[in-house]
Coordinates of C-alpha atoms in Angstrom, one line a residue:
M1177 CA -37.1 -8.2 15.9
R1178 CA -39.2 -10.5 13.9
K1179 CA -39.5 -8.4 10.6
N1180 CA -35.4 -7.5 10.8
K1181 CA -35.2 -11.4 11.0
L1182 CA -37.6 -12.2 8.3
I1183 CA -35.9 -9.1 6.1
M1184 CA -32.2 -10.6 6.6
A1185 CA -33.7 -14.4 5.7
L1186 CA -35.0 -12.9 2.4
F1187 CA -31.9 -10.6 1.8
L1188 CA -29.8 -14.5 2.3
I1189 CA -31.9 -16.1 -0.4
C1190 CA -31.6 -13.7 -2.5
L1191 CA -28.0 -12.9 -2.1
F1192 CA -28.3 -16.8 -2.5
T1193 CA -30.0 -16.7 -5.6
N1194 CA -27.8 -14.1 -6.9
A1195 CA -24.6 -16.3 -5.9
F1196 CA -25.7 -19.5 -7.7
A1197 CA -24.9 -19.9 -11.4
S1198 CA -27.5 -21.5 -13.6
T1199 CA -26.5 -24.5 -15.8
G1200 CA -26.7 -22.4 -18.7
E1201 CA -23.9 -20.3 -17.1
I1202 CA -21.9 -23.2 -16.3
G1203 CA -22.2 -24.7 -19.7
S1204 CA -20.6 -21.2 -21.1
Y1205 CA -17.8 -21.7 -18.9
L1206 CA -17.0 -25.2 -19.0
Q1207 CA -17.5 -23.9 -23.3
S1208 CA -14.9 -21.4 -22.9
I1209 CA -12.4 -23.3 -21.3
S1210 CA -12.6 -26.5 -23.3
D1211 CA -9.1 -26.1 -25.0
N1212 CA -8.0 -25.2 -21.8
H1213 CA -6.4 -28.5 -20.2
V1214 CA -5.7 -27.1 -16.7
K1215 CA -8.4 -25.2 -16.4
L1216 CA -10.4 -28.2 -17.3
H1217 CA -8.5 -30.2 -15.3
D1218 CA -9.3 -27.8 -12.4
F1219 CA -12.8 -27.6 -12.6
F1220 CA -13.4 -31.4 -12.7
K1221 CA -11.2 -32.1 -9.8
S1222 CA -12.9 -30.3 -7.8
M1223 CA -16.7 -31.2 -8.9
P1224 CA -18.4 -34.4 -6.9
K1225 CA -18.7 -37.6 -8.9
G1226 CA -21.0 -40.0 -8.5
G1227 CA -18.0 -42.7 -9.0
E1228 CA -16.8 -45.3 -10.9
L1229 CA -18.3 -48.0 -12.3
H1230 CA -15.7 -50.2 -14.6
Y1231 CA -12.4 -50.7 -12.2
H1232 CA -10.1 -53.4 -12.4
Y1233 CA -8.8 -53.7 -8.8
T1234 CA -5.7 -55.6 -10.4
G1235 CA -4.9 -52.9 -12.5
S1236 CA -5.8 -50.4 -9.9
A1237 CA -2.5 -49.6 -8.1
Y1238 CA 0.2 -46.7 -9.8
P1239 CA 3.9 -48.7 -10.4
E1240 CA 5.6 -46.4 -7.6
Y1241 CA 3.3 -48.0 -5.4
L1242 CA 3.7 -51.2 -6.5
I1243 CA 7.3 -50.8 -6.2
K1244 CA 7.3 -49.9 -2.5
L1245 CA 5.4 -52.7 -1.6
A1246 CA 7.4 -54.9 -3.4
K1247 CA 10.2 -53.3 -1.5
E1248 CA 8.0 -54.1 1.7
G1249 CA 7.2 -58.1 0.9
N1250 CA 9.4 -60.9 0.6
Y1251 CA 9.6 -61.4 -3.8
C1252 CA 12.2 -62.5 -6.1
I1253 CA 12.4 -60.4 -9.7
D1254 CA 13.4 -61.2 -12.8
P1255 CA 15.3 -58.5 -14.3
N1256 CA 14.6 -59.5 -17.5
T1257 CA 10.8 -60.0 -17.5
M1258 CA 10.5 -57.7 -14.4
R1259 CA 7.9 -60.4 -13.0
I1260 CA 7.3 -60.8 -9.7
S1261 CA 7.2 -63.9 -7.5
R1262 CA 7.6 -65.2 -4.2
F1263 CA 10.7 -65.7 -2.3
S1264 CA 10.7 -68.9 -0.3
S1265 CA 14.5 -70.9 -0.2
E1266 CA 15.7 -69.8 -3.4
C1267 CA 15.6 -66.7 -4.9
R1268 CA 15.7 -67.3 -9.3
G1269 CA 16.6 -63.5 -10.1
M1270 CA 17.0 -60.7 -7.1
L1271 CA 15.5 -59.7 -4.3
T1272 CA 13.4 -57.0 -4.3
K1273 CA 14.4 -55.3 -1.6
K1274 CA 18.0 -55.0 -3.2
F1275 CA 17.1 -54.8 -6.8
L1276 CA 14.2 -52.0 -6.7
L1277 CA 16.6 -49.8 -4.8
A1278 CA 18.4 -48.7 -7.8
P1279 CA 16.8 -45.4 -9.5
K1280 CA 17.2 -47.2 -12.8
N1281 CA 15.7 -50.6 -11.9
Q1282 CA 12.7 -48.5 -10.5
K1283 CA 12.3 -46.9 -13.7
K1284 CA 12.6 -50.0 -15.5
A1285 CA 10.0 -51.2 -12.6
I1286 CA 8.0 -48.5 -13.8
N1287 CA 7.9 -49.2 -17.1
A1288 CA 7.5 -52.7 -17.3
W1289 CA 4.7 -52.1 -15.2
S1290 CA 2.2 -49.2 -16.8
M1291 CA 1.9 -47.7 -19.6
R1292 CA 4.0 -44.5 -19.4
N1293 CA 6.8 -45.0 -22.2
V1294 CA 4.8 -47.9 -24.4
I1295 CA 5.2 -45.6 -27.5
T1296 CA 5.8 -48.2 -30.1
N1297 CA 2.8 -49.8 -32.3
Y1298 CA -0.3 -50.9 -31.6
K1299 CA 0.3 -54.4 -31.0
I1300 CA 3.2 -54.6 -28.6
R1301 CA 1.3 -51.7 -26.6
Y1302 CA -1.6 -54.3 -26.2
D1303 CA 0.5 -56.9 -26.0
H1304 CA 2.1 -55.4 -23.1
F1305 CA -0.4 -53.8 -21.3
F1306 CA -2.4 -57.4 -20.7
N1307 CA 1.1 -59.4 -20.1
V1308 CA 1.4 -56.6 -17.1
F1309 CA -0.9 -58.6 -14.6
A1310 CA 1.3 -61.8 -15.0
K1311 CA 4.9 -59.4 -13.8
V1312 CA 3.0 -58.4 -10.7
N1313 CA 0.3 -60.7 -9.5
P1314 CA 1.8 -61.6 -6.2
I1315 CA 1.8 -58.4 -4.5
Y1316 CA -1.9 -57.6 -5.8
E1317 CA -2.6 -61.0 -3.9
D1318 CA -0.8 -60.0 -0.8
Y1319 CA -1.6 -57.0 -0.5
Y1320 CA -5.7 -56.6 -1.1
Q1321 CA -6.1 -54.1 2.2
N1322 CA -3.6 -52.0 1.4
I1323 CA -4.2 -51.4 -2.8
L1324 CA -7.7 -51.3 -2.2
A1325 CA -6.7 -48.3 1.0
D1326 CA -4.6 -46.2 -1.5
M1327 CA -7.3 -47.2 -4.2
I1328 CA -10.1 -45.3 -2.3
N1329 CA -7.8 -42.5 -1.1
R1330 CA -7.2 -41.9 -4.6
A1331 CA -10.8 -42.0 -5.6
A1332 CA -12.0 -39.8 -2.0
E1333 CA -9.6 -37.1 -3.9
Q1334 CA -11.4 -37.1 -6.8
H1335 CA -14.5 -36.5 -5.2
E1336 CA -16.2 -40.0 -5.5
L1337 CA -19.1 -40.7 -4.1
Y1338 CA -19.1 -44.8 -5.3
M1339 CA -16.6 -47.8 -6.5
E1340 CA -18.2 -50.2 -7.9
I1341 CA -14.4 -52.9 -8.2
M1342 CA -14.4 -56.1 -9.9
L1343 CA -12.1 -58.6 -7.8
P1344 CA -10.8 -62.2 -8.8
M1345 CA -13.0 -64.8 -6.6
L1346 CA -12.5 -68.5 -7.6
T1347 CA -8.9 -68.8 -8.4
N1348 CA -9.4 -72.7 -8.6
A1349 CA -11.7 -73.4 -11.0
E1350 CA -10.0 -76.2 -12.7
K1351 CA -10.6 -78.1 -9.2
Y1352 CA -14.5 -78.3 -9.7
A1353 CA -14.2 -78.1 -13.4
K1354 CA -13.2 -82.2 -13.2
L1355 CA -16.0 -82.6 -11.7
I1356 CA -18.4 -81.6 -14.3
K1357 CA -16.6 -82.4 -17.4
H1358 CA -18.3 -86.0 -18.2
T1359 CA -21.5 -83.9 -18.8
N1360 CA -22.9 -81.4 -21.6
D1361 CA -26.5 -80.3 -19.8
L1362 CA -26.3 -76.7 -17.7
D1363 CA -28.5 -78.0 -15.1
E1364 CA -26.5 -81.4 -14.2
K1365 CA -23.5 -79.3 -14.0
M1366 CA -25.0 -76.9 -11.7
R1367 CA -26.4 -79.9 -9.3
I1368 CA -23.2 -81.4 -8.8
L1369 CA -21.1 -78.0 -7.6
L1370 CA -23.5 -77.2 -6.3
A1371 CA -23.6 -80.4 -3.7
S1372 CA -19.9 -79.7 -3.3
V1373 CA -19.9 -79.0 0.0
E1374 CA -15.9 -77.5 -0.9
F1375 CA -17.7 -75.7 -3.6
Q1376 CA -19.8 -74.1 -1.7
N1377 CA -17.3 -73.3 1.0
S1378 CA -15.1 -72.1 -1.7
V1379 CA -18.1 -69.4 -2.6
K1380 CA -18.7 -68.7 1.0
R1381 CA -14.6 -67.6 1.5
M1382 CA -14.8 -65.6 -1.5
I1383 CA -17.6 -64.0 0.4
D1384 CA -15.9 -63.6 3.3
Q1385 CA -12.3 -62.4 1.8
T1386 CA -14.4 -59.5 0.5
N1387 CA -15.6 -58.4 4.1
T1388 CA -12.2 -58.9 5.3
Y1389 CA -10.4 -57.0 2.3
L1390 CA -13.4 -53.9 3.0
N1391 CA -12.7 -53.9 6.5
G1392 CA -8.5 -54.2 6.4
A1393 CA -9.1 -51.7 3.9
N1394 CA -11.0 -49.3 6.2
Q1395 CA -9.0 -49.9 9.2
K1396 CA -5.9 -48.4 7.0
L1397 CA -7.9 -45.6 7.2
N1398 CA -8.2 -45.3 10.3
C1399 CA -12.2 -45.5 9.7
N1400 CA -12.7 -46.0 13.2
K1401 CA -11.7 -42.7 14.6
N1402 CA -11.8 -40.6 11.1
P1403 CA -15.7 -42.3 9.7
H1404 CA -16.3 -38.8 8.2
S1405 CA -13.1 -38.0 6.1
P1406 CA -13.9 -38.2 2.4
A1407 CA -12.3 -41.6 1.9
C1408 CA -14.6 -43.4 4.5
E1409 CA -17.5 -41.5 3.6
I1410 CA -17.0 -43.7 -0.3
T1411 CA -19.5 -46.5 -0.9
V1412 CA -17.7 -49.4 -2.4
K1413 CA -19.3 -53.1 -3.4
F1414 CA -17.6 -55.5 -5.8
H1415 CA -17.9 -57.4 -8.9
A1416 CA -16.7 -61.4 -8.7
F1417 CA -16.0 -61.8 -12.1
V1418 CA -15.5 -64.7 -14.7
F1419 CA -12.3 -65.7 -17.0
R1420 CA -12.9 -65.7 -20.7
D1421 CA -10.0 -67.5 -21.6
I1422 CA -10.0 -70.7 -19.6
P1423 CA -11.7 -73.9 -20.4
I1424 CA -15.3 -73.8 -20.4
D1425 CA -16.0 -75.9 -17.6
E1426 CA -13.4 -73.8 -16.0
V1427 CA -15.9 -70.6 -16.8
F1428 CA -19.4 -72.4 -15.6
A1429 CA -17.8 -73.1 -12.2
Q1430 CA -16.4 -69.4 -11.7
A1431 CA -19.5 -68.3 -13.4
L1432 CA -21.8 -70.2 -10.5
A1433 CA -19.5 -69.5 -7.5
A1434 CA -19.9 -65.3 -9.0
F1435 CA -24.2 -65.7 -9.2
L1436 CA -24.6 -67.7 -6.2
A1437 CA -21.7 -65.0 -4.2
Q1438 CA -23.6 -62.2 -5.3
A1439 CA -26.8 -63.7 -4.6
H1440 CA -25.8 -64.1 -0.7
S1441 CA -24.1 -61.0 0.3
E1442 CA -24.3 -57.0 0.3
N1443 CA -21.1 -56.0 -1.1
I1444 CA -21.1 -58.7 -4.5
V1445 CA -23.4 -56.6 -6.7
G1446 CA -22.3 -57.8 -10.2
V1447 CA -21.1 -60.8 -12.1
N1448 CA -18.6 -59.8 -14.4
L1449 CA -16.8 -61.5 -18.0
V1450 CA -13.4 -60.3 -18.1
R1451 CA -9.7 -60.7 -20.3
S1452 CA -9.1 -60.1 -23.8
E1453 CA -11.9 -60.6 -26.3
K1454 CA -9.1 -60.7 -28.9
D1455 CA -7.9 -64.6 -27.1
L1456 CA -8.1 -67.5 -29.2
I1457 CA -10.4 -69.4 -26.4
A1458 CA -12.6 -66.2 -25.5
K1459 CA -13.5 -65.8 -29.1
H1460 CA -14.1 -69.5 -30.6
D1461 CA -16.3 -69.9 -26.4
F1462 CA -17.9 -67.0 -26.6
S1463 CA -21.9 -68.2 -27.7
K1464 CA -20.4 -70.7 -25.0
H1465 CA -20.4 -68.5 -22.5
M1466 CA -23.5 -66.2 -23.3
K1467 CA -25.7 -70.0 -22.8
I1468 CA -24.1 -70.0 -19.3
F1469 CA -24.7 -66.3 -18.5
N1470 CA -28.5 -67.0 -20.1
F1471 CA -28.6 -70.3 -17.8
L1472 CA -27.2 -68.7 -14.4
H1473 CA -29.4 -65.5 -15.7
S1474 CA -32.5 -67.7 -15.5
Q1475 CA -31.3 -69.6 -11.9
Y1476 CA -30.3 -66.2 -10.3
P1477 CA -32.9 -64.2 -11.6
N1478 CA -32.4 -61.0 -9.3
S1479 CA -28.4 -60.7 -10.4
H1480 CA -27.0 -57.4 -11.8
I1481 CA -24.5 -58.4 -14.9
S1482 CA -21.9 -56.0 -16.8
L1483 CA -19.9 -57.8 -19.4
H1484 CA -16.7 -56.5 -21.5
A1485 CA -17.7 -56.8 -24.8
G1486 CA -16.8 -54.8 -28.0
E1487 CA -13.6 -54.2 -26.7
L1488 CA -12.0 -54.6 -30.1
D1489 CA -10.7 -53.0 -33.4
A1490 CA -11.5 -53.2 -37.1
K1491 CA -6.7 -53.3 -37.4
T1492 CA -6.0 -56.3 -35.5
N1493 CA -9.0 -58.4 -36.2
K1494 CA -11.5 -59.6 -39.0
L1495 CA -14.7 -58.2 -39.2
S1496 CA -16.3 -61.2 -38.5
D1497 CA -15.0 -61.2 -34.8
L1498 CA -16.7 -57.7 -34.7
C1499 CA -20.2 -59.0 -35.1
C1500 CA -21.9 -59.9 -32.4
H1501 CA -20.2 -59.8 -29.1
I1502 CA -22.4 -56.3 -27.9
T1503 CA -25.5 -58.1 -29.2
Q1504 CA -25.1 -61.2 -27.9
S1505 CA -23.7 -59.7 -24.7
V1506 CA -27.3 -57.8 -25.0
Y1507 CA -29.8 -60.2 -25.7
Q1508 CA -28.2 -64.0 -24.6
G1509 CA -26.1 -62.6 -21.5
H1510 CA -28.9 -59.9 -19.9
A1511 CA -25.9 -58.0 -19.4
K1512 CA -27.5 -54.2 -18.2
R1513 CA -24.0 -52.0 -18.8
I1514 CA -21.8 -53.2 -21.6
G1515 CA -18.1 -52.5 -20.7
H1516 CA -15.8 -50.5 -22.8
G1517 CA -18.1 -51.5 -26.4
T1518 CA -15.9 -49.4 -29.1
D1519 CA -16.8 -51.9 -31.9
I1520 CA -20.4 -51.3 -31.8
N1521 CA -20.6 -49.8 -35.5
Y1522 CA -19.5 -53.3 -36.3
E1523 CA -22.1 -54.9 -34.5
K1524 CA -24.6 -56.2 -36.8
N1525 CA -28.2 -54.4 -37.3
N1526 CA -26.4 -51.7 -34.7
I1527 CA -29.1 -49.2 -34.7
N1528 CA -31.3 -51.5 -34.0
L1529 CA -29.1 -52.5 -30.9
L1530 CA -28.4 -49.2 -30.3
K1531 CA -32.6 -48.8 -30.2
H1532 CA -33.0 -51.5 -27.6
M1533 CA -30.3 -50.4 -25.2
A1534 CA -31.7 -46.8 -25.2
K1535 CA -35.4 -48.1 -25.0
N1536 CA -34.2 -51.0 -21.9
H1537 CA -31.6 -48.2 -20.5
I1538 CA -28.5 -50.4 -20.5
A1539 CA -25.4 -48.1 -20.1
V1540 CA -21.8 -48.3 -21.8
E1541 CA -19.0 -47.7 -19.4
I1542 CA -16.6 -45.4 -22.0
N1543 CA -13.0 -46.2 -21.2
L1544 CA -11.6 -43.2 -22.6
T1545 CA -7.8 -43.5 -21.7
S1546 CA -7.7 -47.8 -22.0
N1547 CA -9.2 -47.4 -25.5
K1548 CA -6.5 -44.9 -26.9
L1549 CA -3.5 -46.4 -25.0
I1550 CA -5.1 -50.2 -25.7
L1551 CA -6.4 -50.4 -28.4
S1552 CA -5.8 -47.4 -30.2
I1553 CA -9.0 -46.0 -30.3
E1554 CA -9.4 -42.7 -29.9
G1555 CA -11.2 -39.0 -31.3
D1556 CA -13.8 -39.4 -33.8
Q1557 CA -12.6 -43.3 -34.2
H1558 CA -14.1 -43.5 -30.6
P1559 CA -18.0 -44.7 -30.5
I1560 CA -18.6 -42.1 -27.4
L1561 CA -20.9 -39.4 -29.3
Y1562 CA -22.5 -42.4 -31.7
Y1563 CA -23.8 -43.7 -28.3
L1564 CA -24.6 -40.4 -27.0
N1565 CA -26.8 -39.4 -30.3
H1566 CA -28.6 -42.5 -30.5
N1567 CA -30.0 -41.6 -26.2
V1568 CA -27.4 -44.7 -25.2
P1569 CA -27.0 -43.8 -21.6
I1570 CA -23.1 -43.8 -20.2
V1571 CA -20.7 -43.4 -17.6
L1572 CA -17.5 -42.5 -17.5
S1573 CA -14.9 -44.8 -15.8
T1574 CA -11.3 -45.7 -15.7
D1575 CA -10.0 -49.3 -16.1
D1576 CA -6.8 -49.9 -14.9
E1577 CA -5.9 -47.0 -13.4
G1578 CA -2.9 -47.6 -12.6
I1579 CA -1.5 -48.7 -14.8
L1580 CA -2.8 -46.3 -17.8
E1581 CA -1.8 -44.0 -14.6
T1582 CA -4.5 -41.7 -15.1
D1583 CA -8.1 -40.4 -12.5
L1584 CA -12.0 -40.1 -13.3
T1585 CA -11.2 -36.3 -14.1
S1586 CA -8.9 -37.0 -17.0
Q1587 CA -11.7 -39.2 -18.4
F1588 CA -14.3 -36.1 -18.4
V1589 CA -11.9 -33.7 -18.8
D1590 CA -11.3 -36.0 -23.0
A1591 CA -14.6 -35.8 -23.0
V1592 CA -15.2 -32.0 -22.8
K1593 CA -12.0 -31.3 -24.2
L1594 CA -11.8 -33.8 -27.2
Y1595 CA -16.2 -34.2 -28.1
K1596 CA -17.3 -30.4 -26.6
L1597 CA -19.9 -32.6 -24.7
S1598 CA -22.1 -29.7 -23.1
Y1599 CA -22.4 -29.2 -19.4
K1600 CA -26.1 -30.9 -18.9
T1601 CA -24.5 -34.1 -20.4
I1602 CA -21.4 -34.1 -18.4
K1603 CA -24.2 -33.5 -15.5
N1604 CA -26.0 -36.4 -16.4
I1605 CA -23.8 -38.8 -18.0
N1606 CA -22.3 -37.7 -13.8
R1607 CA -25.4 -38.7 -12.8
N1608 CA -25.0 -41.6 -14.6
A1609 CA -22.5 -43.4 -12.3
L1610 CA -25.5 -43.7 -9.5
S1611 CA -28.5 -44.4 -11.7
Y1612 CA -26.9 -47.1 -13.1
S1613 CA -24.8 -48.7 -10.5
F1614 CA -25.7 -52.6 -9.1
L1615 CA -26.7 -50.0 -6.1
P1616 CA -30.0 -51.9 -3.3
G1617 CA -32.7 -49.4 -3.5
K1618 CA -34.9 -47.1 -5.7
S1619 CA -33.7 -44.0 -7.1
I1620 CA -35.1 -40.0 -6.2
W1621 CA -35.6 -39.9 -10.1
L1622 CA -38.5 -40.1 -12.3
N1623 CA -36.1 -38.7 -15.0
H1624 CA -32.7 -37.8 -14.1
E1625 CA -31.9 -36.3 -17.8
T1626 CA -34.5 -34.2 -17.9
G1627 CA -33.8 -33.3 -14.0
V1628 CA -37.6 -34.7 -12.4
F1629 CA -37.7 -36.0 -9.0
I1630 CA -39.8 -38.7 -7.8
P1631 CA -42.9 -36.3 -6.1
D1632 CA -41.6 -37.1 -2.3
C1633 CA -38.1 -35.6 -3.4
K1634 CA -38.8 -32.7 -5.0
I1635 CA -37.7 -30.8 -2.3
L1636 CA -34.2 -32.6 -1.6
S1637 CA -34.8 -30.9 2.3
S1638 CA -38.3 -32.2 2.7
K1639 CA -39.1 -34.6 5.6
K1640 CA -40.5 -37.3 2.7
C1641 CA -37.5 -36.9 1.0
L1642 CA -35.5 -37.7 4.1
K1643 CA -37.5 -40.4 4.8
F1644 CA -37.4 -41.8 1.3
I1645 CA -33.5 -42.0 1.6
T1646 CA -33.1 -43.4 4.6
N1647 CA -32.1 -47.7 4.5
N1648 CA -31.8 -46.9 0.4
Q1649 CA -28.6 -46.9 -0.7
K1650 CA -29.1 -45.6 -4.1
A1651 CA -31.2 -43.2 -3.1
Y1652 CA -28.9 -41.9 -0.8
L1653 CA -26.4 -41.6 -2.6
Q1654 CA -28.1 -39.7 -5.4
W1655 CA -29.0 -37.4 -2.2
K1656 CA -25.9 -36.8 -1.8
L1657 CA -24.6 -36.3 -5.0
E1658 CA -27.0 -33.6 -5.8
N1659 CA -26.3 -31.5 -2.8
E1660 CA -22.5 -31.6 -3.3
L1661 CA -23.2 -30.3 -7.0
N1662 CA -25.8 -27.9 -6.1
N1663 CA -22.4 -26.9 -2.9
F1664 CA -20.0 -26.6 -6.4
E1665 CA -22.2 -25.1 -8.5
K1666 CA -22.6 -22.3 -5.7
K1667 CA -18.5 -22.0 -6.5
V1668 CA -18.6 -21.9 -10.3
P1669 CA -19.0 -18.1 -10.1
A1670 CA -15.9 -17.5 -8.7
Y1671 CA -14.4 -19.6 -11.8
L1672 CA -16.5 -17.2 -14.3
V1673 CA -14.8 -14.3 -12.1
T1674 CA -11.4 -15.4 -12.2
T1675 CA -11.2 -16.2 -16.0

């Protein structure tokens, strides 16, 4: 009997081994369908994904969902601008409950709140995108839990494991800017704000709010009853972001609040700098912003910084404006990740910069759909291959999933369809989402690009590895991704048979 069991076990092992497609076989299959959008989408929709590292909360909701929430809420809408405002005693415009019942008005809202039908020239598309936020901001402010739950659900449908979501934090920064406007000394500015009980309480509220938002989203997802549902198993963390298009003392107040919040919160893992780099204030004060981030990094050396930088094009900007944003963000702003980075080929000494980024593992968050629709940068104008050819790590992300009406699957589809990336490269990019995340903990990899695990995790199911991933968030999700990818790859022969 024992011999029969052993034979059966060996048979199952052989069967398992024969059914397992190699990376080369999967690569050949992927290459064979690289021009077939439907099959690519099917493949990547099913593929487990490390997750999203460049994802804006205000920009995440699809327009149809915003319409649903607008009809539920107590809002007015300006039929000309399609801008939402909260209804108090008087409505200047029309109540959304009534206005958005008409299909023609719903279509108008969809066009105003997304990029769906914006087919005009580049400048109009760019302005249209950045104008959307003010039109729908009250909905985002009033429905945090609903919108977070909706985005997490969509991530689960994409088989994602992790998300880092950018959230607005200190929205009343002008109040604290008044306290520090009389001094140019950054140490003095920090001392004044940290001595303010009201400022400290504002930061505490920021931290409490992120916990409340996440707990509320989990309630919407029924995670108490179904803790192992795909949506409830996604790990969500936040970035506290700073606006770059506001007066410099407000930038300092927001930045200090963001660094302080990250230092005292388990859920806030990063600090970011957002909004258009083309803005006059943003361009004029860019070096000052980097000095602020350099200073605060010296005060909070364990902070994690990701900066939007180089999200500029050569068509509508002076070449002199494209010289330095990525460089300054890396060297002075202490960015461990760069968001967008589309103007890298215009940076001064860009080859040395690329070498530095590769050597120091500074990743670039590539947003293909975003760069195409907002900047008109696509095809061979996009630097994705430029980064890869210089061994700079990249991740794929959606940026503003709802406004752009895209998803993470589509980013992988485009990466293969447009740039013919191999499965090996795709797999490394997928792993990068966890390796370059700001999750706490150590990695299971010595080198994930060459597929070398740490000694304790050479066998993922070993007791040593299971012990290593215990209470280690980063390692646990990496371990989970590898197991899910292994299971996914077992199914790939089914694709090969039916192709």
